[in-house]
Coordinates of C-alpha atoms in Angstrom, one line a residue:
Chain A
M1 CA 7.9 -35.9 -9.7
S2 CA 5.0 -38.1 -9.1
A3 CA 1.8 -36.8 -9.2
A4 CA 0.0 -38.2 -6.7
A5 CA 0.7 -35.9 -4.0
Q6 CA -1.1 -33.2 -7.0
G7 CA -4.0 -35.9 -6.7
T8 CA -4.2 -35.8 -2.9
S9 CA -4.5 -31.9 -3.1
K10 CA -7.6 -32.6 -5.3
A11 CA -9.0 -35.1 -3.2
T12 CA -8.8 -33.1 0.0
H13 CA -10.4 -30.5 -1.7
G14 CA -12.7 -32.5 -3.2
D15 CA -14.0 -33.1 0.7
V16 CA -14.1 -29.1 0.9
A17 CA -15.4 -28.6 -2.5
S18 CA -18.7 -31.0 -1.3
K19 CA -19.0 -28.6 1.9
K20 CA -18.7 -25.5 -0.4
K21 CA -21.8 -24.4 -1.8
K22 CA -20.9 -24.1 -5.0
G23 CA -18.2 -26.6 -7.2
P24 CA -18.0 -26.9 -10.8
G25 CA -21.2 -26.3 -13.2
A26 CA -23.1 -28.7 -14.9
L27 CA -20.7 -28.1 -18.2
A28 CA -17.7 -28.0 -16.5
T29 CA -18.4 -31.3 -14.5
A30 CA -18.9 -32.6 -18.5
Y31 CA -16.0 -31.4 -19.3
L32 CA -14.0 -33.0 -16.3
V33 CA -15.6 -36.0 -16.6
I34 CA -14.7 -36.1 -20.5
Y35 CA -11.1 -34.9 -19.9
N36 CA -10.5 -37.6 -17.5
V37 CA -11.9 -40.5 -19.4
V38 CA -10.0 -39.5 -21.8
M39 CA -6.7 -39.2 -19.9
T40 CA -7.8 -42.9 -18.1
A41 CA -7.8 -44.2 -21.6
G42 CA -4.6 -42.6 -22.7
W43 CA -2.7 -44.0 -19.7
L44 CA -4.3 -47.3 -20.3
V45 CA -2.5 -46.9 -24.0
I46 CA 0.3 -46.6 -22.6
A47 CA -0.1 -49.8 -20.3
V48 CA -1.0 -52.1 -22.8
G49 CA 1.5 -50.6 -25.3
L50 CA 4.4 -51.6 -22.3
V51 CA 2.9 -54.6 -22.0
R52 CA 3.0 -55.7 -25.8
A53 CA 6.2 -54.6 -26.4
Y54 CA 7.9 -56.4 -23.5
L55 CA 5.6 -59.8 -24.7
A56 CA 7.2 -59.2 -28.1
R57 CA 10.6 -58.6 -27.4
G58 CA 10.9 -60.3 -24.1
S59 CA 12.7 -58.1 -22.4
Y60 CA 12.4 -54.8 -20.2
H61 CA 15.0 -53.3 -22.3
G62 CA 14.6 -50.1 -24.5
L63 CA 10.4 -50.2 -23.9
Y64 CA 10.8 -46.2 -23.9
Y65 CA 10.6 -46.3 -27.9
S66 CA 7.4 -48.3 -28.1
I67 CA 5.6 -45.6 -25.9
E68 CA 7.4 -42.7 -26.7
K69 CA 4.6 -40.9 -28.5
P70 CA 1.8 -41.2 -26.4
L71 CA 3.7 -40.9 -23.2
K72 CA 4.8 -37.4 -24.4
F73 CA 0.7 -36.8 -25.6
F74 CA -1.0 -37.7 -22.4
Q75 CA 1.9 -36.1 -20.1
T76 CA 2.1 -33.1 -21.7
G77 CA -1.8 -32.9 -22.0
A78 CA -1.8 -32.7 -18.0
L79 CA -0.8 -29.0 -18.5
L80 CA -4.6 -28.2 -18.9
E81 CA -4.9 -29.2 -15.5
I82 CA -3.1 -26.0 -14.1
L83 CA -5.7 -24.2 -16.6
H84 CA -8.3 -26.1 -14.5
C85 CA -7.3 -24.9 -11.2
A86 CA -6.8 -21.5 -12.2
V87 CA -10.0 -21.3 -13.8
G88 CA -11.7 -22.5 -10.5
I89 CA -13.3 -25.8 -12.1
V90 CA -10.9 -27.5 -10.1
P91 CA -10.4 -26.7 -6.4
S92 CA -6.8 -27.2 -6.2
S93 CA -3.8 -24.9 -5.7
V94 CA -2.2 -23.4 -9.4
V95 CA 0.8 -23.2 -7.7
L96 CA 0.8 -26.8 -6.2
T97 CA -0.4 -28.3 -9.5
G98 CA 1.8 -26.3 -12.1
F99 CA 4.8 -27.7 -10.0
Q100 CA 3.8 -31.0 -10.0
V101 CA 2.7 -31.2 -13.7
L102 CA 5.9 -28.5 -14.6
S103 CA 8.2 -30.9 -13.1
R104 CA 6.7 -34.4 -14.9
V105 CA 7.0 -32.3 -18.4
F106 CA 10.7 -31.7 -17.3
L107 CA 11.7 -35.1 -17.2
T108 CA 9.8 -35.8 -20.4
W109 CA 11.0 -33.1 -22.9
A110 CA 14.1 -31.7 -20.7
V111 CA 15.5 -35.0 -20.1
T112 CA 14.3 -37.5 -21.4
H113 CA 13.4 -36.6 -24.9
S114 CA 16.2 -34.3 -25.1
V115 CA 19.2 -36.5 -24.0
R116 CA 18.7 -39.3 -26.5
E117 CA 21.4 -41.6 -24.5
V118 CA 19.4 -42.0 -21.7
Q119 CA 16.2 -43.2 -23.4
S120 CA 17.6 -47.0 -23.5
E121 CA 18.3 -47.0 -19.7
D122 CA 15.9 -49.1 -17.5
S123 CA 15.6 -46.3 -15.1
V124 CA 13.1 -44.6 -17.5
L125 CA 11.0 -47.7 -17.8
L126 CA 10.7 -47.4 -13.8
F127 CA 9.3 -44.5 -13.4
V128 CA 7.5 -44.7 -16.6
T129 CA 5.7 -47.6 -15.3
A130 CA 5.3 -45.8 -11.9
W131 CA 3.7 -43.2 -13.9
T132 CA 1.2 -45.0 -15.9
V133 CA 0.0 -46.8 -13.0
T134 CA -0.6 -44.2 -10.9
E135 CA -2.3 -42.2 -13.5
I136 CA -4.9 -44.8 -14.4
I137 CA -5.9 -44.9 -11.3
R138 CA -5.5 -41.3 -10.3
Y139 CA -7.7 -40.2 -13.7
S140 CA -10.2 -43.0 -13.0
F141 CA -10.5 -41.8 -9.2
Y142 CA -11.3 -38.2 -10.6
T143 CA -13.7 -39.5 -13.2
F144 CA -15.5 -41.6 -10.6
S145 CA -15.7 -39.0 -8.2
L146 CA -17.3 -35.9 -10.4
L147 CA -19.9 -39.1 -11.5
N148 CA -20.6 -39.4 -7.5
H149 CA -20.2 -43.4 -7.5
L150 CA -16.5 -43.8 -6.0
P151 CA -15.8 -47.6 -5.8
Y152 CA -14.1 -48.0 -2.5
L153 CA -11.5 -50.3 -4.2
I154 CA -10.9 -47.2 -6.2
K155 CA -10.4 -45.1 -3.5
W156 CA -8.0 -47.5 -1.5
A157 CA -5.9 -48.3 -4.7
R158 CA -5.2 -44.4 -5.3
Y159 CA -4.5 -44.0 -1.5
T160 CA -2.2 -47.1 -1.0
F161 CA -0.4 -47.7 -4.0
F162 CA 1.6 -44.6 -4.0
I163 CA 3.4 -46.4 -0.9
L164 CA 5.1 -48.2 -3.4
L165 CA 4.7 -46.0 -6.8
Y166 CA 6.0 -43.2 -5.9
P167 CA 9.5 -44.1 -4.3
M168 CA 9.7 -46.1 -7.4
G169 CA 8.7 -43.1 -9.8
V170 CA 11.5 -41.0 -7.6
T171 CA 14.1 -43.2 -7.6
G172 CA 13.5 -43.9 -11.9
E173 CA 13.8 -40.1 -12.0
L174 CA 16.8 -39.3 -10.3
L175 CA 18.7 -42.2 -12.0
T176 CA 17.8 -41.0 -15.3
I177 CA 18.8 -37.3 -14.3
Y178 CA 22.0 -38.8 -13.2
A179 CA 22.4 -40.8 -15.9
A180 CA 21.9 -37.7 -18.4
L181 CA 24.9 -35.5 -16.4
P182 CA 28.0 -36.4 -18.7
Y183 CA 25.9 -36.0 -21.7
V184 CA 24.9 -32.5 -20.4
Q185 CA 28.2 -31.5 -19.8
K186 CA 29.7 -32.7 -22.8
T187 CA 27.5 -31.5 -25.5
G188 CA 26.5 -27.9 -23.3
L189 CA 23.3 -28.6 -23.9
Y190 CA 20.6 -25.7 -22.9
S191 CA 23.5 -23.9 -21.6
V192 CA 24.8 -20.4 -22.3
T193 CA 28.5 -18.8 -22.0
L194 CA 29.8 -15.7 -20.7
P195 CA 30.7 -13.3 -22.9
N196 CA 27.5 -12.2 -24.4
K197 CA 25.7 -9.4 -24.6
Y198 CA 22.7 -10.0 -22.5
N199 CA 25.8 -10.6 -19.6
F200 CA 23.9 -13.8 -18.6
S201 CA 25.3 -17.5 -17.8
F202 CA 23.3 -20.9 -17.8
D203 CA 25.0 -24.4 -16.7
Y204 CA 22.4 -27.0 -17.9
Y205 CA 24.5 -29.1 -15.8
T206 CA 25.0 -27.8 -12.8
F207 CA 20.9 -26.8 -12.9
L208 CA 20.4 -30.9 -13.3
I209 CA 22.5 -31.4 -10.2
L210 CA 20.1 -28.7 -8.0
V211 CA 17.0 -30.4 -9.3
M212 CA 18.5 -33.1 -8.1
I213 CA 19.7 -32.2 -4.8
S214 CA 15.9 -30.5 -4.1
Y215 CA 14.1 -33.9 -4.3
I216 CA 15.8 -34.3 -0.8
P217 CA 13.6 -31.6 0.7
L218 CA 10.7 -32.3 -1.4
F219 CA 10.2 -36.0 -1.8
P220 CA 9.8 -36.4 2.4
Q221 CA 7.2 -33.8 2.4
L222 CA 5.0 -34.9 -0.6
Y223 CA 5.5 -38.9 0.9
F224 CA 4.4 -38.0 4.1
H225 CA 1.6 -35.4 3.3
M226 CA 0.1 -38.4 1.4
L227 CA 0.6 -40.9 4.2
R228 CA -1.4 -38.4 6.4
Q229 CA -4.2 -38.2 3.7
R230 CA -4.3 -42.1 3.9
K231 CA -5.0 -42.1 7.2
K232 CA -7.7 -39.3 7.0
V233 CA -9.2 -40.6 4.0
L234 CA -8.9 -44.1 4.5
G235 CA -9.2 -43.9 8.4
R236 CA -13.0 -43.1 8.2
T237 CA -14.9 -46.5 7.3
E238 CA -18.5 -46.3 7.7
D239 CA -18.4 -42.7 6.5
Y240 CA -20.0 -41.5 2.7
S241 CA -18.1 -43.8 0.8
K242 CA -19.4 -41.7 -2.1
V243 CA -17.7 -38.4 -3.2
E244 CA -16.0 -36.6 -0.1
Chain B
M1 CA -1.8 6.5 64.4
L2 CA -1.2 7.5 60.9
I3 CA -4.7 9.2 60.2
G4 CA -5.9 11.7 62.8
W5 CA -9.5 10.7 64.4
F6 CA -10.8 13.6 62.0
D7 CA -9.6 12.2 59.0
R8 CA -11.3 8.7 59.7
V9 CA -14.8 10.7 60.1
V10 CA -14.4 12.4 57.2
L11 CA -13.3 9.1 55.4
H12 CA -16.1 6.9 56.7
T13 CA -18.5 9.2 56.2
A14 CA -17.4 10.1 52.4
A15 CA -17.9 5.8 52.6
R16 CA -21.1 6.2 53.6
S17 CA -22.6 8.8 51.4
L18 CA -21.3 6.6 48.4
E19 CA -23.4 4.0 49.6
V20 CA -26.6 5.9 50.6
F21 CA -25.7 8.7 47.4
P22 CA -24.2 6.4 44.4
S23 CA -24.6 9.6 42.7
V24 CA -21.8 11.4 44.1
I25 CA -19.1 11.7 41.0
A26 CA -16.2 9.8 40.7
V27 CA -13.2 9.9 38.4
D28 CA -10.6 8.3 37.4
Q29 CA -6.8 8.9 36.5
K30 CA -7.9 9.7 32.9
G31 CA -10.6 12.0 34.1
L32 CA -13.1 10.3 33.2
R33 CA -16.5 10.0 34.8
T34 CA -16.4 6.2 36.7
T35 CA -19.9 6.7 37.9
N36 CA -22.8 4.3 37.3
M37 CA -19.9 3.2 34.8
K38 CA -21.0 -0.6 34.6
H39 CA -17.8 -3.1 34.2
Y40 CA -17.5 -5.0 31.5
E41 CA -16.5 -8.8 31.6
V42 CA -14.1 -9.9 29.0
E43 CA -13.4 -13.5 28.0
I44 CA -10.9 -14.8 25.7
L45 CA -11.0 -17.6 23.9
D46 CA -8.9 -19.5 21.3
A47 CA -10.1 -19.1 18.2
K48 CA -9.7 -22.5 17.0
T49 CA -10.3 -24.6 20.3
K50 CA -12.7 -22.5 21.5
E51 CA -10.8 -22.9 25.3
K52 CA -11.4 -20.1 27.5
L53 CA -7.6 -18.7 28.0
C54 CA -8.4 -15.8 30.0
F55 CA -11.4 -13.9 31.9
L56 CA -10.9 -10.0 32.8
D57 CA -13.5 -8.8 35.0
K58 CA -14.1 -4.9 36.3
V59 CA -12.7 -4.1 32.7
E60 CA -13.4 -0.3 32.0
P61 CA -15.7 0.4 29.3
N62 CA -13.4 3.3 27.4
A63 CA -10.6 0.7 27.6
T64 CA -8.9 0.1 24.4
I65 CA -8.0 -3.3 22.5
G66 CA -4.5 -2.5 23.0
E67 CA -5.0 -2.2 26.6
I68 CA -7.0 -5.3 26.7
K69 CA -4.2 -7.0 25.0
S70 CA -1.4 -6.1 27.8
M71 CA -4.0 -7.5 30.3
F72 CA -4.1 -10.6 28.0
H73 CA 0.0 -10.8 28.1
R74 CA 0.2 -10.4 31.9
T75 CA -1.6 -13.9 32.3
H76 CA -0.1 -15.4 29.1
P77 CA 3.5 -14.2 29.2
Q78 CA 4.2 -16.0 26.1
W79 CA 1.9 -14.0 23.9
Y80 CA 2.8 -10.5 23.8
P81 CA 0.6 -7.9 22.5
A82 CA 2.5 -7.7 19.1
R83 CA 1.5 -11.3 18.0
Q84 CA -2.0 -11.2 19.5
S85 CA -5.0 -11.0 17.2
I86 CA -7.8 -10.6 19.0
R87 CA -11.7 -10.8 17.1
L88 CA -15.4 -11.0 17.3
D89 CA -15.6 -13.8 15.6
P90 CA -13.4 -17.0 15.1
K91 CA -12.7 -16.4 11.5
G92 CA -13.3 -12.2 11.4
K93 CA -10.9 -9.6 11.0
S94 CA -8.3 -8.6 13.8
L95 CA -9.3 -5.8 15.8
K96 CA -7.2 -2.8 16.2
D97 CA -5.5 -1.6 19.0
E98 CA -6.8 1.7 19.1
D99 CA -11.0 0.4 19.3
V100 CA -12.7 1.0 21.8
L101 CA -14.7 -1.6 24.2
Q102 CA -18.0 0.1 24.6
H103 CA -17.7 1.1 20.9
L104 CA -17.6 -2.3 19.7
P105 CA -20.6 -4.9 19.2
V106 CA -20.6 -6.6 22.5
G107 CA -22.5 -6.9 25.5
T108 CA -21.0 -6.1 29.3
T109 CA -19.7 -9.1 29.1
A110 CA -17.7 -9.6 26.1
T111 CA -16.1 -12.7 24.3
F112 CA -13.3 -12.2 22.1
Y113 CA -11.2 -15.2 20.2
F114 CA -7.6 -14.9 20.3
R115 CA -5.4 -15.8 17.3
D116 CA -1.5 -16.5 17.8
L117 CA 0.4 -14.5 15.0
G118 CA 3.4 -16.0 15.9
A119 CA 6.8 -14.5 16.6
Q120 CA 7.0 -11.3 15.2
I121 CA 9.9 -8.7 14.1
S122 CA 9.6 -5.1 13.7
W123 CA 9.1 -3.2 10.3
V124 CA 12.3 -1.2 10.8
T125 CA 14.6 -4.4 11.5
V126 CA 13.2 -6.2 8.7
F127 CA 13.7 -3.3 6.0
L128 CA 17.3 -2.5 7.7
T129 CA 18.5 -6.0 7.4
E130 CA 17.0 -6.7 4.0
Y131 CA 18.9 -3.6 2.7
T132 CA 22.2 -4.0 4.0
G133 CA 22.4 -7.3 2.3
P134 CA 22.6 -5.7 -1.2
L135 CA 24.6 -3.0 -0.5
V136 CA 27.5 -5.6 0.7
I137 CA 27.1 -8.0 -1.0
Y138 CA 27.0 -5.8 -4.4
L139 CA 30.7 -4.0 -3.0
L140 CA 31.7 -7.9 -2.4
F141 CA 31.3 -8.4 -6.1
Y142 CA 32.6 -5.0 -7.1
F143 CA 35.8 -5.4 -5.4
R144 CA 36.4 -9.1 -6.7
V145 CA 36.8 -10.6 -3.3
P146 CA 38.7 -14.1 -3.5
F147 CA 36.5 -16.8 -4.6
I148 CA 33.8 -15.4 -6.9
Y149 CA 35.7 -15.4 -9.9
A150 CA 39.4 -17.1 -11.2
P151 CA 41.8 -16.1 -9.1
K152 CA 43.9 -14.1 -11.6
Y153 CA 41.3 -11.6 -11.0
D154 CA 41.4 -11.2 -7.6
F155 CA 40.4 -7.6 -6.1
T156 CA 41.2 -6.0 -9.9
T157 CA 38.9 -3.5 -10.9
S158 CA 36.8 -3.6 -14.2
K159 CA 37.9 -1.8 -17.2
H160 CA 34.6 -0.3 -17.8
W161 CA 33.8 2.7 -16.4
V162 CA 30.0 1.8 -16.8
V163 CA 30.9 -0.7 -14.3
H164 CA 31.4 1.7 -11.8
L165 CA 28.6 4.1 -12.3
A166 CA 26.5 1.0 -11.8
C167 CA 27.9 0.2 -8.8
M168 CA 27.6 3.9 -7.2
C169 CA 23.9 3.7 -8.5
H170 CA 23.0 0.3 -7.0
S171 CA 25.1 1.5 -3.2
F172 CA 23.3 4.7 -3.8
H173 CA 20.0 3.3 -3.8
Y174 CA 20.3 1.0 -0.9
V175 CA 21.8 3.7 1.3
K176 CA 18.9 5.8 0.1
R177 CA 16.7 2.9 1.4
L178 CA 18.2 2.4 4.6
L179 CA 18.0 6.3 5.3
E180 CA 14.7 6.4 4.5
T181 CA 13.8 3.5 6.9
L182 CA 15.5 5.1 9.3
F183 CA 14.4 9.1 9.2
V184 CA 11.7 9.2 6.4
H185 CA 8.8 6.2 6.9
R186 CA 6.0 6.3 9.1
F187 CA 4.7 2.2 9.6
S188 CA 1.4 1.6 10.0
H189 CA 2.1 -1.7 11.6
G190 CA 4.6 -2.4 14.1
T191 CA 5.7 -6.1 13.2
M192 CA 5.3 -8.6 10.6
P193 CA 5.9 -12.6 10.9
L194 CA 9.2 -13.5 12.3
R195 CA 9.4 -16.1 8.8
N196 CA 9.4 -12.5 6.8
I197 CA 12.7 -11.6 7.5
F198 CA 14.3 -15.0 5.9
K199 CA 12.1 -15.1 3.0
N200 CA 12.6 -11.2 2.1
C201 CA 16.4 -11.3 3.0
T202 CA 16.3 -14.3 0.5
Y203 CA 14.6 -12.4 -2.4
Y204 CA 17.1 -9.2 -2.0
W205 CA 20.4 -10.9 -1.0
G206 CA 19.7 -13.8 -3.8
F207 CA 19.3 -11.2 -6.5
A208 CA 21.9 -8.8 -5.6
A209 CA 24.3 -11.6 -5.8
W210 CA 22.8 -12.9 -8.8
M211 CA 23.0 -9.3 -10.2
A212 CA 26.6 -8.1 -9.3
Y213 CA 27.9 -11.3 -10.4
Y214 CA 27.8 -10.5 -13.9
I215 CA 28.0 -6.9 -14.0
N216 CA 31.7 -7.1 -12.2
H217 CA 32.6 -10.0 -14.3
P218 CA 35.5 -9.7 -15.8
L219 CA 33.9 -11.3 -19.1
Y220 CA 31.3 -8.3 -18.8
T221 CA 29.9 -6.8 -21.7
P222 CA 28.9 -3.0 -21.7
P223 CA 26.1 -1.9 -23.3
I224 CA 25.6 -2.2 -27.5
Y225 CA 24.8 1.9 -28.1
G226 CA 27.4 3.1 -25.5
E227 CA 27.6 6.4 -24.2
Q228 CA 24.3 7.4 -25.4
Q229 CA 22.8 4.0 -23.9
I230 CA 24.2 5.0 -20.6
R231 CA 23.6 8.3 -20.4
L232 CA 20.0 8.1 -21.0
A233 CA 19.6 5.1 -18.1
L234 CA 21.5 7.2 -15.6
I235 CA 19.2 10.1 -16.3
L236 CA 16.3 7.9 -15.8
F237 CA 17.7 6.4 -12.8
L238 CA 18.3 9.6 -11.2
F239 CA 14.6 11.1 -12.1
C240 CA 13.2 8.0 -10.7
Q241 CA 15.3 8.1 -7.5
I242 CA 14.3 11.8 -6.9
G243 CA 11.0 11.3 -7.6
N244 CA 10.5 8.0 -5.2
F245 CA 12.0 10.0 -2.2
S246 CA 9.7 13.1 -3.2
I247 CA 6.8 10.4 -2.7
H248 CA 8.2 9.0 0.4
I249 CA 8.6 12.4 1.7
A250 CA 4.7 13.2 0.8
L251 CA 3.3 10.2 2.1
R252 CA 5.2 11.5 5.5
N253 CA 3.7 14.6 5.8
L254 CA 0.6 13.2 5.4
R255 CA 0.7 11.5 8.7
P256 CA 1.5 13.1 12.2
P257 CA 4.4 11.6 14.3
G258 CA 3.1 8.6 15.8
S259 CA -0.1 8.3 14.5
K260 CA -1.7 6.0 11.8
T261 CA -3.8 8.2 10.4
R262 CA -4.7 7.2 6.4
K263 CA -5.3 10.2 4.2
I264 CA -5.5 10.6 0.4
P265 CA -2.5 11.4 -0.5
Y266 CA -2.6 14.6 -3.3
P267 CA -0.1 16.3 -5.7
T268 CA 2.1 19.1 -3.5
K269 CA 4.4 22.0 -4.9
N270 CA 7.2 19.3 -6.1
P271 CA 6.7 18.6 -9.4
F272 CA 8.0 14.9 -8.9
T273 CA 4.8 14.5 -6.7
W274 CA 2.4 16.0 -10.1
I275 CA 2.5 12.2 -10.6
F276 CA -0.7 11.6 -8.1
L277 CA -3.1 13.2 -10.4
L278 CA -2.7 9.6 -12.4
V279 CA -1.4 6.9 -10.2
S280 CA -2.1 6.0 -6.5
C281 CA 1.4 4.2 -6.2
P282 CA 3.6 6.3 -7.5
N283 CA 6.2 5.3 -5.5
Y284 CA 6.0 2.0 -7.0
T285 CA 5.9 3.8 -10.5
Y286 CA 9.4 5.6 -9.8
E287 CA 10.9 2.5 -8.2
L288 CA 9.7 0.5 -11.7
G289 CA 11.4 3.4 -13.4
S290 CA 14.6 3.3 -11.3
W291 CA 15.2 -0.2 -12.2
L292 CA 14.3 0.1 -15.8
G293 CA 16.9 2.6 -15.8
F294 CA 19.3 0.1 -13.9
T295 CA 18.5 -2.2 -16.4
L296 CA 19.3 -0.2 -19.6
M297 CA 22.4 1.1 -17.7
T298 CA 23.9 -2.6 -17.5
Q299 CA 22.1 -4.4 -20.3
C300 CA 22.3 -7.5 -17.8
L301 CA 19.6 -10.4 -18.2
P302 CA 19.2 -10.7 -14.0
V303 CA 19.0 -7.3 -13.4
A304 CA 15.5 -7.1 -15.9
F305 CA 14.6 -10.6 -14.2
F306 CA 14.5 -8.9 -11.1
T307 CA 13.0 -5.7 -12.2
L308 CA 10.1 -7.7 -13.9
V309 CA 9.9 -9.9 -10.5
G310 CA 9.8 -6.6 -8.4
F311 CA 7.4 -5.2 -11.0
I312 CA 4.6 -7.8 -10.7
Q313 CA 5.1 -7.6 -6.7
M314 CA 4.9 -4.1 -6.6
T315 CA 1.6 -4.3 -9.1
V316 CA -0.1 -6.6 -6.4
W317 CA 0.6 -4.1 -3.8
A318 CA -0.5 -1.4 -5.7
K319 CA -3.7 -3.0 -6.6
G320 CA -4.4 -3.6 -2.8
K321 CA -3.5 -0.5 -2.0
H322 CA -5.7 1.2 -4.4
R323 CA -8.8 -0.9 -3.8
S324 CA -8.6 -0.1 0.3
Y325 CA -8.0 3.8 -1.0
L326 CA -11.3 3.5 -2.8
K327 CA -13.2 1.4 -0.5
E328 CA -12.5 4.2 2.7
F329 CA -12.9 7.3 0.6
R330 CA -15.5 7.9 -1.2
D331 CA -14.6 10.7 -2.7
Y332 CA -11.1 9.2 -4.1
P333 CA -9.8 10.9 -7.4
P334 CA -11.3 8.6 -10.2
L335 CA -8.9 9.3 -13.1
R336 CA -6.0 7.7 -10.5
S337 CA -4.8 3.9 -11.6
P338 CA -3.0 1.8 -9.1
I339 CA 0.8 2.1 -10.7
L340 CA 0.5 2.7 -14.4
P341 CA -1.5 6.0 -15.6
F342 CA -4.0 4.5 -17.4
V343 CA -2.8 1.1 -18.0
L344 CA -2.6 -1.0 -14.6

C-alpha cells in the first residue's frame, strides 16, 4: 500500500528523536542523506520517464513499460528502510515499516511483474503515478529534515497530497490485483496442490482475494492516522518550523 | 441503661488515661502495636493526567499495596484491584501487592500514581479456553465433519494408521495441558489483559485448524521413511511429553501452595529434570522436542511452521526468564543457557 503512512510514523518519531538525547550519529546521518537524495532522484527519473513516454506516445496506455526497470529498482531498494529501523538509525517501528515496504514490493513483483497481462492495464498507471508523486515528496522531506532545513512547502505537501494520492494509489492497486485474478486462477501461478510429500497447499488466487479484503480494515486506519498526523503537524503554525 | 455505672466509670477513666498517658499500649486486629503509630495519608493520582483520584487518610503503616488497592476499589468500583497498577512514579514499575506502605520510600503523605491496566481475565480461564479449542477443532477434522472436505469423505476415516496415531498424540498433548492448568501450575499473576484471550485463541485455534486440515486430509501423504520415521518420532514425542511434565512438577514443588515465591530450580531425583544443569527453562526445551517429534511423525509443513513460530516465542520467553533469574539470584549457575544447551 502507499508508504505515506510509513513516512508519517517516521515524522512523528522525528518529533521523538529530537526530544531524545541521542539520534543517528554523524556518519549515519550522512548515509541517510545520501540514501534519501538517491531515492528522490530515482523517483524523479520515474516521473520524468512517465511524462516523456506520455508525450511521445500521446496516450496513457502502456506507460508501465517505459519505467519498468527504475520502478523495480527503486521500489525494491526501499527494503533498506527496514534495515535502517532494525539497526536504529531511523526511529520507526520495524514491523510497521516492514509491512508497508513489503506490501509495495509485493505489488511490484508478485502481481505486476508476475502477471504479464495486467502490465498494460490503466490501473497500473494509477498506482505508479500515486507512488511516484508521494515518494518524491516523502524522500525530499526526509532529506531536508536530516539537514535541518525543511521548507514549509515540503512539509505541507507531504501532509496534504496524501489526501488525494492515498485513495488513488489504493484504487490502482486493488484494480490491478483484481485484473490479475483470472490469469492466476487459469495458470495456477505460485500455487501448490495436494497430494505432495510436504502435506501442504497454497492457492495464490484465494490469497490475492484475502489481500484485497484486508484493505478494508487497513486502509481506513492508515488514512485516518495520516489525517490526525496532519492536524498535529500542520496545526502548529508558530512552532519551530525546522525539524520537528 | 445498657452499661452499668461501674462500667462507665472504667471506660471514662480509661479514656482519660489515654489522653493523659498516651503511652498506654494499644493493639490492632492483627495484634500489632498501633500505639504512637503515625497513620499515613495516601493520595492516588492518575499517572497520565495527574488528577487526584482518591484520598485515603488514617492508613496504617503496615498496610499493603493490596489493601490500598481494595480501598481504592471501594471509591472507584469500576477499577477492581486486578486492573490497578499502582506505582511511585508515573512512568515507573508497578508496585507489588505484598509491598508494605511503611517500607516504601514515601513520607507520611504518600503519593501514588494509578494506571488502568484494562479489563482483566484470569490466567486459568485463558489457558483452559485456548487449550480446549485445539483439542476439539482437531477432532472435527479427524472425524471429517461435513463442509471441511468434499462430501464423499464426510465421516470417513483415514486409511493411514499414522493419522490415527497423530490424533492420539495431539489430543493427549492438549488434555495434558488442560490437566496441568487445573492441577499442577502455580501462577504468579492472577490475571492478564482481556485482549490476550482473543490473540492467544486465534493463534492456538488457527494453527490447530491449519495443521489438522492437512493431516486428516483424504489426500494426505504419510512420512517418506515410513514406520522407522514414525517410530522415532513417537519416541521423541513421548520422551519430551514426560520431560515437560516432570519439569512442571518440579517447578510446582518449588513453590508452596498460594505463594508467589521464586527459587532457583535444581535437578531432582527424576532424571528428566537433570537438564536443569544445562538449561534455565527446560519446559520449553521439551516442548520444542515434542513438536519436532510431531512434525517428524506427520511430515507436514504447517506443523513445521507451528513448531518454528512456537520455538521463536518460547525463546523470547526463555531469554527473559533467564535474565530475571540472573538479576534476582547472585549465585545462579553459570553453565545454564536459556533454552538450548550451550546454544541459545
